[in-house]
Amino acid sequence: MIHKAGFVNIIGNPNVGKSTLMNALVGEKLSIITPKAQTTRHRILGIVNEENYQVVFSDTPGIIKPAYELQSSMMDFVKSAFEDADILIYMVEVGEMELKNEAFFKRIIHSEIPIILLLNKIDKSSQEEVEQKIEYWRTKVPNAEVFVISALEGFGVSAVFEKIKELLPEGPAFYPKDQLTDKPERFFVNEKIREKILMHYKKEIPYSVEVETEEFVEEESIVRIRSIIMVERETQKGIIIGHKGSALKRVGAEARKDLEKFFDKKVFIELYVKVNKNWRSDKNQLKRFGYNQS
């Protein structure tokens, strides 16, 4: 029997639906999703296994012009996605016209690997507008095969998956067949807490936060977790905690519910807030949090 395997890497501007797409393709909520830009900070792998193929999907941060060291590290994850892709998914939404980084866009149109261009969020547009955009992108990225989808509604996703299977190169599996992702449990704990912070806090607060899980103990019927929420300034610490700890309790309660679904068992979670000044610009700190790849 022929076996196929390959890396299918998803890139695009912030908030076009990359994480929603990967979760739909993998069938698990691996990437956190919020309406805010720059929700995804890492490159996250989601692995789909069948007897005769393995697809390694890769969700990446939205492409931006970096303003500080953390964002530079995020763009390094995007660069790495170009380097090891067997198939590249370039995702756009109906209203946008170009990638925010011209160098990345040139790499797409001159790519020698298969490019699938996904026009997402078509449920929010008229048929006429969608047809115009299909024509526009076929002209703009002539080496791409264009599909229209709604990642949120699941429309068109199965057709994209069938195309991916067709384009996959022959080869052995890269990961064990029972593996779903390359990330450890603590990573998903951190991300789930960060998702709740993105949802409930405004302005700069969510972007100044990093989460580190110091203790993760999985017992037969319960997972015990202790996590630190790091902020850059003392004033941010007070905002995260809220009046008599109410805001922090809400984050913990919502994260616990989601983590109980993820781990399929009871979760006990303790959250603490700590000031870690200028961590977003500190290369050593970023390396510790898994951002710097060098």
GROMACS .gro file of C-alpha atoms in nm:
model
  294
    1MET     CA    1   0.000   0.000   0.000
    2ILE     CA    2   0.125   0.350  -0.091
    3HIS     CA    3   0.169   0.577   0.213
    4LYS     CA    4   0.162   0.956   0.187
    5ALA     CA    5   0.284   1.211   0.441
    6GLY     CA    6   0.358   1.580   0.443
    7PHE     CA    7   0.354   1.918   0.614
    8VAL     CA    8   0.060   2.141   0.521
    9ASN     CA    9   0.133   2.487   0.656
   10ILE     CA   10  -0.130   2.759   0.691
   11ILE     CA   11  -0.025   3.124   0.654
   12GLY     CA   12  -0.205   3.455   0.613
   13ASN     CA   13  -0.282   3.793   0.767
   14PRO     CA   14  -0.411   3.817   1.127
   15ASN     CA   15  -0.774   3.718   1.188
   16VAL     CA   16  -0.843   3.549   0.853
   17GLY     CA   17  -0.946   3.221   1.021
   18LYS     CA   18  -0.627   3.012   1.015
   19SER     CA   19  -0.682   2.864   1.362
   20THR     CA   20  -1.050   2.794   1.293
   21LEU     CA   21  -0.949   2.612   0.974
   22MET     CA   22  -0.685   2.397   1.143
   23ASN     CA   23  -0.922   2.299   1.422
   24ALA     CA   24  -1.182   2.203   1.160
   25LEU     CA   25  -0.931   1.997   0.958
   26VAL     CA   26  -0.789   1.820   1.264
   27GLY     CA   27  -1.122   1.773   1.439
   28GLU     CA   28  -0.988   1.903   1.773
   29LYS     CA   29  -0.964   2.252   1.923
   30LEU     CA   30  -0.586   2.276   1.934
   31SER     CA   31  -0.550   2.645   1.846
   32ILE     CA   32  -0.723   2.906   2.060
   33ILE     CA   33  -0.963   3.137   1.880
   34THR     CA   34  -1.071   3.491   1.972
   35PRO     CA   35  -1.186   3.794   1.769
   36LYS     CA   36  -0.860   3.974   1.856
   37ALA     CA   37  -0.566   3.992   1.617
   38GLN     CA   38  -0.242   3.810   1.706
   39THR     CA   39  -0.422   3.543   1.910
   40THR     CA   40  -0.181   3.278   1.779
   41ARG     CA   41   0.178   3.333   1.892
   42HIS     CA   42   0.338   2.995   1.826
   43ARG     CA   43   0.349   2.750   1.542
   44ILE     CA   44   0.116   2.467   1.643
   45LEU     CA   45   0.103   2.128   1.471
   46GLY     CA   46  -0.215   1.924   1.436
   47ILE     CA   47  -0.167   1.571   1.302
   48VAL     CA   48  -0.431   1.372   1.111
   49ASN     CA   49  -0.359   1.001   1.077
   50GLU     CA   50  -0.511   0.727   0.865
   51GLU     CA   51  -0.367   0.393   0.760
   52ASN     CA   52  -0.236   0.521   0.428
   53TYR     CA   53  -0.155   0.884   0.507
   54GLN     CA   54  -0.041   1.134   0.769
   55VAL     CA   55  -0.114   1.506   0.730
   56VAL     CA   56   0.081   1.740   0.960
   57PHE     CA   57  -0.110   2.068   0.964
   58SER     CA   58   0.065   2.376   1.096
   59ASP     CA   59  -0.111   2.686   1.230
   60THR     CA   60   0.105   2.998   1.235
   61PRO     CA   61   0.081   3.354   1.371
   62GLY     CA   62  -0.081   3.615   1.147
   63ILE     CA   63   0.172   3.801   0.934
   64ILE     CA   64   0.257   4.147   1.070
   65LYS     CA   65   0.542   4.397   1.069
   66PRO     CA   66   0.716   4.329   1.403
   67ALA     CA   67   0.722   4.613   1.658
   68TYR     CA   68   0.912   4.431   1.936
   69GLU     CA   69   1.111   4.114   1.995
   70LEU     CA   70   0.812   3.886   2.067
   71GLN     CA   71   0.656   3.976   1.731
   72SER     CA   72   0.990   3.912   1.555
   73SER     CA   73   0.993   3.564   1.707
   74MET     CA   74   0.635   3.511   1.590
   75MET     CA   75   0.740   3.598   1.234
   76ASP     CA   76   1.027   3.349   1.263
   77PHE     CA   77   0.762   3.078   1.308
   78VAL     CA   78   0.604   3.194   0.979
   79LYS     CA   79   0.943   3.178   0.803
   80SER     CA   80   0.996   2.823   0.925
   81ALA     CA   81   0.654   2.729   0.784
   82PHE     CA   82   0.775   2.834   0.437
   83GLU     CA   83   1.090   2.625   0.473
   84ASP     CA   84   0.943   2.282   0.551
   85ALA     CA   85   0.606   2.294   0.374
   86ASP     CA   86   0.508   2.022   0.127
   87ILE     CA   87   0.184   2.212   0.061
   88LEU     CA   88   0.125   2.576   0.151
   89ILE     CA   89  -0.221   2.705   0.236
   90TYR     CA   90  -0.247   3.080   0.184
   91MET     CA   91  -0.563   3.199   0.354
   92VAL     CA   92  -0.740   3.527   0.278
   93GLU     CA   93  -1.080   3.669   0.359
   94VAL     CA   94  -1.314   3.828   0.110
   95GLY     CA   95  -1.240   4.191   0.204
   96GLU     CA   96  -0.861   4.188   0.187
   97MET     CA   97  -0.635   4.260  -0.110
   98GLU     CA   98  -0.280   4.157  -0.020
   99LEU     CA   99  -0.047   4.005   0.236
  100LYS     CA  100   0.091   4.259   0.484
  101ASN     CA  101   0.449   4.147   0.416
  102GLU     CA  102   0.562   4.189   0.056
  103ALA     CA  103   0.861   3.954   0.095
  104PHE     CA  104   0.636   3.671   0.215
  105PHE     CA  105   0.394   3.738  -0.073
  106LYS     CA  106   0.677   3.711  -0.327
  107ARG     CA  107   0.775   3.375  -0.174
  108ILE     CA  108   0.420   3.252  -0.229
  109ILE     CA  109   0.391   3.352  -0.595
  110HIS     CA  110   0.737   3.211  -0.675
  111SER     CA  111   0.691   2.892  -0.476
  112GLU     CA  112   0.769   2.559  -0.640
  113ILE     CA  113   0.552   2.363  -0.398
  114PRO     CA  114   0.172   2.336  -0.440
  115ILE     CA  115  -0.019   2.643  -0.319
  116ILE     CA  116  -0.382   2.624  -0.210
  117LEU     CA  117  -0.542   2.968  -0.175
  118LEU     CA  118  -0.848   2.967   0.049
  119LEU     CA  119  -1.098   3.251   0.026
  120ASN     CA  120  -1.257   3.238   0.371
  121LYS     CA  121  -1.568   3.392   0.533
  122ILE     CA  122  -1.770   3.371   0.211
  123ASP     CA  123  -2.086   3.339   0.423
  124LYS     CA  124  -2.049   3.714   0.490
  125SER     CA  125  -2.041   3.814   0.121
  126SER     CA  126  -2.264   3.819  -0.187
  127GLN     CA  127  -2.218   3.568  -0.468
  128GLU     CA  128  -2.111   3.847  -0.703
  129GLU     CA  129  -1.843   3.971  -0.464
  130VAL     CA  130  -1.711   3.617  -0.410
  131GLU     CA  131  -1.685   3.558  -0.789
  132GLN     CA  132  -1.497   3.887  -0.833
  133LYS     CA  133  -1.253   3.792  -0.556
  134ILE     CA  134  -1.193   3.445  -0.703
  135GLU     CA  135  -1.094   3.609  -1.031
  136TYR     CA  136  -0.878   3.868  -0.851
  137TRP     CA  137  -0.682   3.604  -0.657
  138ARG     CA  138  -0.639   3.378  -0.960
  139THR     CA  139  -0.471   3.671  -1.133
  140LYS     CA  140  -0.272   3.776  -0.826
  141VAL     CA  141  -0.148   3.423  -0.737
  142PRO     CA  142  -0.157   3.233  -1.069
  143ASN     CA  143   0.031   2.932  -0.926
  144ALA     CA  144  -0.242   2.867  -0.665
  145GLU     CA  145  -0.553   2.652  -0.676
  146VAL     CA  146  -0.837   2.863  -0.532
  147PHE     CA  147  -1.110   2.728  -0.303
  148VAL     CA  148  -1.394   2.920  -0.136
  149ILE     CA  149  -1.474   2.819   0.221
  150SER     CA  150  -1.632   2.917   0.549
  151ALA     CA  151  -1.401   2.764   0.809
  152LEU     CA  152  -1.640   2.859   1.089
  153GLU     CA  153  -1.941   2.695   0.923
  154GLY     CA  154  -1.739   2.404   0.784
  155PHE     CA  155  -1.841   2.486   0.426
  156GLY     CA  156  -1.589   2.368   0.165
  157VAL     CA  157  -1.344   2.225   0.422
  158SER     CA  158  -1.389   1.861   0.315
  159ALA     CA  159  -1.315   1.951  -0.049
  160VAL     CA  160  -0.992   2.120   0.062
  161PHE     CA  161  -0.895   1.813   0.264
  162GLU     CA  162  -0.950   1.586  -0.038
  163LYS     CA  163  -0.724   1.812  -0.247
  164ILE     CA  164  -0.457   1.800   0.022
  165LYS     CA  165  -0.462   1.418   0.022
  166GLU     CA  166  -0.425   1.423  -0.355
  167LEU     CA  167  -0.122   1.655  -0.340
  168LEU     CA  168   0.058   1.484  -0.050
  169PRO     CA  169   0.395   1.333  -0.143
  170GLU     CA  170   0.462   0.964  -0.090
  171GLY     CA  171   0.663   0.885   0.221
  172PRO     CA  172   0.661   0.742   0.572
  173ALA     CA  173   0.490   0.908   0.870
  174PHE     CA  174   0.682   1.184   1.048
  175TYR     CA  175   0.519   1.116   1.387
  176PRO     CA  176   0.373   0.813   1.567
  177LYS     CA  177   0.027   0.733   1.431
  178ASP     CA  178  -0.143   0.793   1.765
  179GLN     CA  179   0.002   1.144   1.806
  180LEU     CA  180  -0.228   1.445   1.769
  181THR     CA  181   0.014   1.736   1.815
  182ASP     CA  182   0.377   1.826   1.886
  183LYS     CA  183   0.291   2.031   2.194
  184PRO     CA  184   0.288   1.905   2.557
  185GLU     CA  185  -0.016   1.930   2.787
  186ARG     CA  186   0.123   2.236   2.967
  187PHE     CA  187   0.124   2.431   2.639
  188PHE     CA  188  -0.252   2.383   2.599
  189VAL     CA  189  -0.311   2.482   2.961
  190ASN     CA  190  -0.117   2.805   2.901
  191GLU     CA  191  -0.304   2.875   2.578
  192LYS     CA  192  -0.647   2.812   2.729
  193ILE     CA  193  -0.577   3.057   3.012
  194ARG     CA  194  -0.444   3.311   2.761
  195GLU     CA  195  -0.755   3.269   2.548
  196LYS     CA  196  -0.975   3.371   2.842
  197ILE     CA  197  -0.753   3.676   2.906
  198LEU     CA  198  -0.783   3.777   2.539
  199MET     CA  199  -1.161   3.748   2.565
  200HIS     CA  200  -1.211   3.941   2.890
  201TYR     CA  201  -0.948   4.216   2.899
  202LYS     CA  202  -0.909   4.516   2.671
  203LYS     CA  203  -0.641   4.728   2.507
  204GLU     CA  204  -0.280   4.627   2.574
  205ILE     CA  205  -0.344   4.388   2.867
  206PRO     CA  206  -0.381   4.062   2.666
  207TYR     CA  207  -0.071   4.140   2.459
  208SER     CA  208   0.139   4.203   2.771
  209VAL     CA  209   0.052   3.861   2.918
  210GLU     CA  210   0.240   3.533   2.910
  211VAL     CA  211   0.129   3.220   3.096
  212GLU     CA  212   0.360   2.960   3.244
  213THR     CA  213   0.237   2.638   3.405
  214GLU     CA  214   0.463   2.553   3.696
  215GLU     CA  215   0.283   2.240   3.808
  216PHE     CA  216   0.090   1.983   3.605
  217VAL     CA  217   0.004   1.661   3.791
  218GLU     CA  218  -0.229   1.415   3.620
  219GLU     CA  219  -0.394   1.165   3.853
  220GLU     CA  220  -0.649   0.898   3.768
  221SER     CA  221  -0.955   1.116   3.817
  222ILE     CA  222  -0.819   1.472   3.832
  223VAL     CA  223  -0.554   1.703   3.682
  224ARG     CA  224  -0.395   1.947   3.927
  225ILE     CA  225  -0.256   2.264   3.772
  226ARG     CA  226  -0.072   2.568   3.907
  227SER     CA  227  -0.008   2.846   3.653
  228ILE     CA  228   0.151   3.190   3.665
  229ILE     CA  229   0.010   3.479   3.460
  230MET     CA  230   0.295   3.719   3.386
  231VAL     CA  231   0.242   4.087   3.311
  232GLU     CA  232   0.488   4.368   3.237
  233ARG     CA  233   0.371   4.629   3.491
  234GLU     CA  234   0.233   4.644   3.845
  235THR     CA  235  -0.081   4.828   3.725
  236GLN     CA  236  -0.156   4.540   3.485
  237LYS     CA  237  -0.134   4.295   3.774
  238GLY     CA  238  -0.416   4.476   3.954
  239ILE     CA  239  -0.633   4.476   3.642
  240ILE     CA  240  -0.582   4.102   3.584
  241ILE     CA  241  -0.674   4.022   3.947
  242GLY     CA  242  -0.973   4.259   3.960
  243HIS     CA  243  -1.178   4.369   4.262
  244LYS     CA  244  -1.131   4.112   4.540
  245GLY     CA  245  -0.990   3.871   4.283
  246SER     CA  246  -1.313   3.854   4.082
  247ALA     CA  247  -1.157   3.891   3.735
  248LEU     CA  248  -0.891   3.628   3.800
  249LYS     CA  249  -1.155   3.387   3.938
  250ARG     CA  250  -1.356   3.424   3.617
  251VAL     CA  251  -1.050   3.341   3.404
  252GLY     CA  252  -0.975   3.036   3.620
  253ALA     CA  253  -1.334   2.909   3.616
  254GLU     CA  254  -1.372   2.939   3.238
  255ALA     CA  255  -1.032   2.786   3.167
  256ARG     CA  256  -1.109   2.497   3.403
  257LYS     CA  257  -1.434   2.415   3.217
  258ASP     CA  258  -1.257   2.404   2.881
  259LEU     CA  259  -0.964   2.204   3.017
  260GLU     CA  260  -1.200   1.946   3.169
  261LYS     CA  261  -1.339   1.888   2.819
  262PHE     CA  262  -0.988   1.876   2.671
  263PHE     CA  263  -0.850   1.626   2.925
  264ASP     CA  264  -1.184   1.447   2.980
  265LYS     CA  265  -1.148   1.456   3.358
  266LYS     CA  266  -1.181   1.691   3.655
  267VAL     CA  267  -0.938   1.981   3.671
  268PHE     CA  268  -0.824   2.178   3.976
  269ILE     CA  269  -0.648   2.500   3.877
  270GLU     CA  270  -0.465   2.764   4.081
  271LEU     CA  271  -0.372   3.095   3.916
  272TYR     CA  272  -0.121   3.353   4.036
  273VAL     CA  273  -0.017   3.686   3.881
  274LYS     CA  274   0.343   3.803   3.870
  275VAL     CA  275   0.519   4.109   3.723
  276ASN     CA  276   0.793   4.021   3.474
  277LYS     CA  277   0.912   4.355   3.336
  278ASN     CA  278   0.961   4.391   2.959
  279TRP     CA  279   0.949   4.015   2.894
  280ARG     CA  280   0.828   4.077   2.537
  281SER     CA  281   1.160   4.246   2.451
  282ASP     CA  282   1.391   4.012   2.644
  283LYS     CA  283   1.545   3.742   2.422
  284ASN     CA  284   1.634   3.521   2.719
  285GLN     CA  285   1.279   3.534   2.854
  286LEU     CA  286   1.135   3.465   2.509
  287LYS     CA  287   1.358   3.163   2.470
  288ARG     CA  288   1.239   3.032   2.806
  289PHE     CA  289   0.877   3.071   2.690
  290GLY     CA  290   0.948   2.881   2.369
  291TYR     CA  291   0.956   3.170   2.121
  292ASN     CA  292   1.313   3.206   2.004
  293GLN     CA  293   1.396   2.919   1.770
  294SER     CA  294   1.769   2.987   1.738
   0.00000   0.00000   0.00000
